[in-house]
Amino acid sequence: MRRMRVVVEGVVQGVGFRWSTARQAERRGVTGWVRNVGADRVEAELEGPADAVDAVAAWMRHGPVGAHVDDLRVEELSPEGSRAFEVVASL
């Protein structure tokens, strides 16, 4: 199991980035959460099998149609055993 925090900056608001990330995660059996942070940032924590987490993080490097990712940062975390994937309220 692997857990990571992913912070994406760029044109990520108003393009369905959070909901698209949730779909990508659910398709791959990845749990965790995603939220908007400010006007130009999305933050997510992804947990699951390493290859599935890596695949979602790789998708986040470009995001959905209309998004433009300027920067993506990844931080490794300790797995927490989350059971679902949530789109949470913005900060």
Short mmCIF file of C-alpha atoms in Angstrom, two decimals:
data_model
loop_
_atom_site.label_atom_id
_atom_site.label_comp_id
_atom_site.label_asym_id
_atom_site.label_seq_id
_atom_site.Cartn_x
_atom_site.Cartn_y
_atom_site.Cartn_z
CA MET A 1 0.00 0.00 0.00
CA ARG A 2 1.13 3.49 -0.79
CA ARG A 3 -0.21 6.90 0.24
CA MET A 4 0.86 10.22 -1.22
CA ARG A 5 -0.19 13.86 -1.16
CA VAL A 6 -0.36 15.47 -4.60
CA VAL A 7 -0.54 19.24 -5.03
CA VAL A 8 -1.37 20.51 -8.52
CA GLU A 9 -1.09 24.18 -9.51
CA GLY A 10 -2.32 25.87 -12.66
CA VAL A 11 -5.67 26.19 -14.39
CA VAL A 12 -7.47 23.63 -12.25
CA GLN A 13 -10.65 25.48 -11.21
CA GLY A 14 -13.82 25.34 -13.26
CA VAL A 15 -12.67 22.38 -15.36
CA GLY A 16 -13.97 19.49 -13.23
CA PHE A 17 -10.52 18.60 -11.90
CA ARG A 18 -11.74 17.32 -8.51
CA TRP A 19 -14.58 15.22 -9.92
CA SER A 20 -12.41 13.82 -12.70
CA THR A 21 -9.72 12.92 -10.15
CA ALA A 22 -12.35 11.11 -8.07
CA ARG A 23 -13.46 9.10 -11.12
CA GLN A 24 -9.86 8.18 -11.96
CA ALA A 25 -9.24 7.09 -8.37
CA GLU A 26 -12.44 5.06 -8.10
CA ARG A 27 -11.74 3.27 -11.40
CA ARG A 28 -8.39 2.14 -10.03
CA GLY A 29 -9.51 1.27 -6.48
CA VAL A 30 -7.65 4.23 -4.95
CA THR A 31 -9.03 5.81 -1.76
CA GLY A 32 -8.42 9.21 -0.18
CA TRP A 33 -9.71 12.68 -0.99
CA VAL A 34 -9.35 15.73 -3.26
CA ARG A 35 -10.15 19.43 -2.67
CA ASN A 36 -9.62 22.88 -4.12
CA VAL A 37 -7.10 25.08 -2.34
CA GLY A 38 -7.29 28.71 -3.37
CA ALA A 39 -7.91 29.84 -6.92
CA ASP A 40 -5.24 27.83 -8.70
CA ARG A 41 -4.48 24.70 -6.70
CA VAL A 42 -5.92 21.24 -6.11
CA GLU A 43 -4.66 18.99 -3.32
CA ALA A 44 -5.30 15.26 -3.03
CA GLU A 45 -4.27 12.33 -0.88
CA LEU A 46 -4.22 9.03 -2.73
CA GLU A 47 -3.95 5.59 -1.12
CA GLY A 48 -3.93 2.10 -2.55
CA PRO A 49 -1.72 -0.30 -4.48
CA ALA A 50 1.42 1.52 -5.63
CA ASP A 51 0.72 1.07 -9.36
CA ALA A 52 -2.83 2.41 -9.00
CA VAL A 53 -1.73 5.43 -6.93
CA ASP A 54 1.03 6.15 -9.44
CA ALA A 55 -1.47 5.96 -12.32
CA VAL A 56 -3.81 8.52 -10.70
CA ALA A 57 -0.88 10.84 -9.90
CA ALA A 58 0.33 10.52 -13.51
CA TRP A 59 -3.16 11.42 -14.79
CA MET A 60 -3.15 14.47 -12.49
CA ARG A 61 -0.05 15.77 -14.34
CA HIS A 62 -2.40 16.82 -17.17
CA GLY A 63 -5.91 16.53 -15.66
CA PRO A 64 -9.18 16.81 -17.58
CA VAL A 65 -9.82 18.70 -20.80
CA GLY A 66 -9.48 22.42 -20.13
CA ALA A 67 -6.95 22.07 -17.32
CA HIS A 68 -3.39 23.35 -17.61
CA VAL A 69 -0.98 22.02 -14.98
CA ASP A 70 1.96 24.33 -14.26
CA ASP A 71 3.38 22.36 -11.32
CA LEU A 72 2.79 19.06 -9.54
CA ARG A 73 4.38 18.17 -6.20
CA VAL A 74 4.26 14.77 -4.51
CA GLU A 75 4.88 13.93 -0.85
CA GLU A 76 5.02 10.35 0.40
CA LEU A 77 2.83 9.64 3.45
CA SER A 78 2.18 6.67 5.71
CA PRO A 79 -0.90 4.65 4.70
CA GLU A 80 -3.95 5.31 6.88
CA GLY A 81 -6.31 2.60 5.67
CA SER A 82 -8.91 4.93 4.15
CA ARG A 83 -11.91 3.12 2.68
CA ALA A 84 -13.40 5.47 0.08
CA PHE A 85 -12.54 8.42 -2.13
CA GLU A 86 -14.15 11.77 -1.32
CA VAL A 87 -14.42 15.18 -2.96
CA VAL A 88 -14.19 17.43 0.09
CA ALA A 89 -15.00 21.09 0.66
CA SER A 90 -12.54 23.68 -0.56
CA LEU A 91 -10.16 25.46 1.78
#
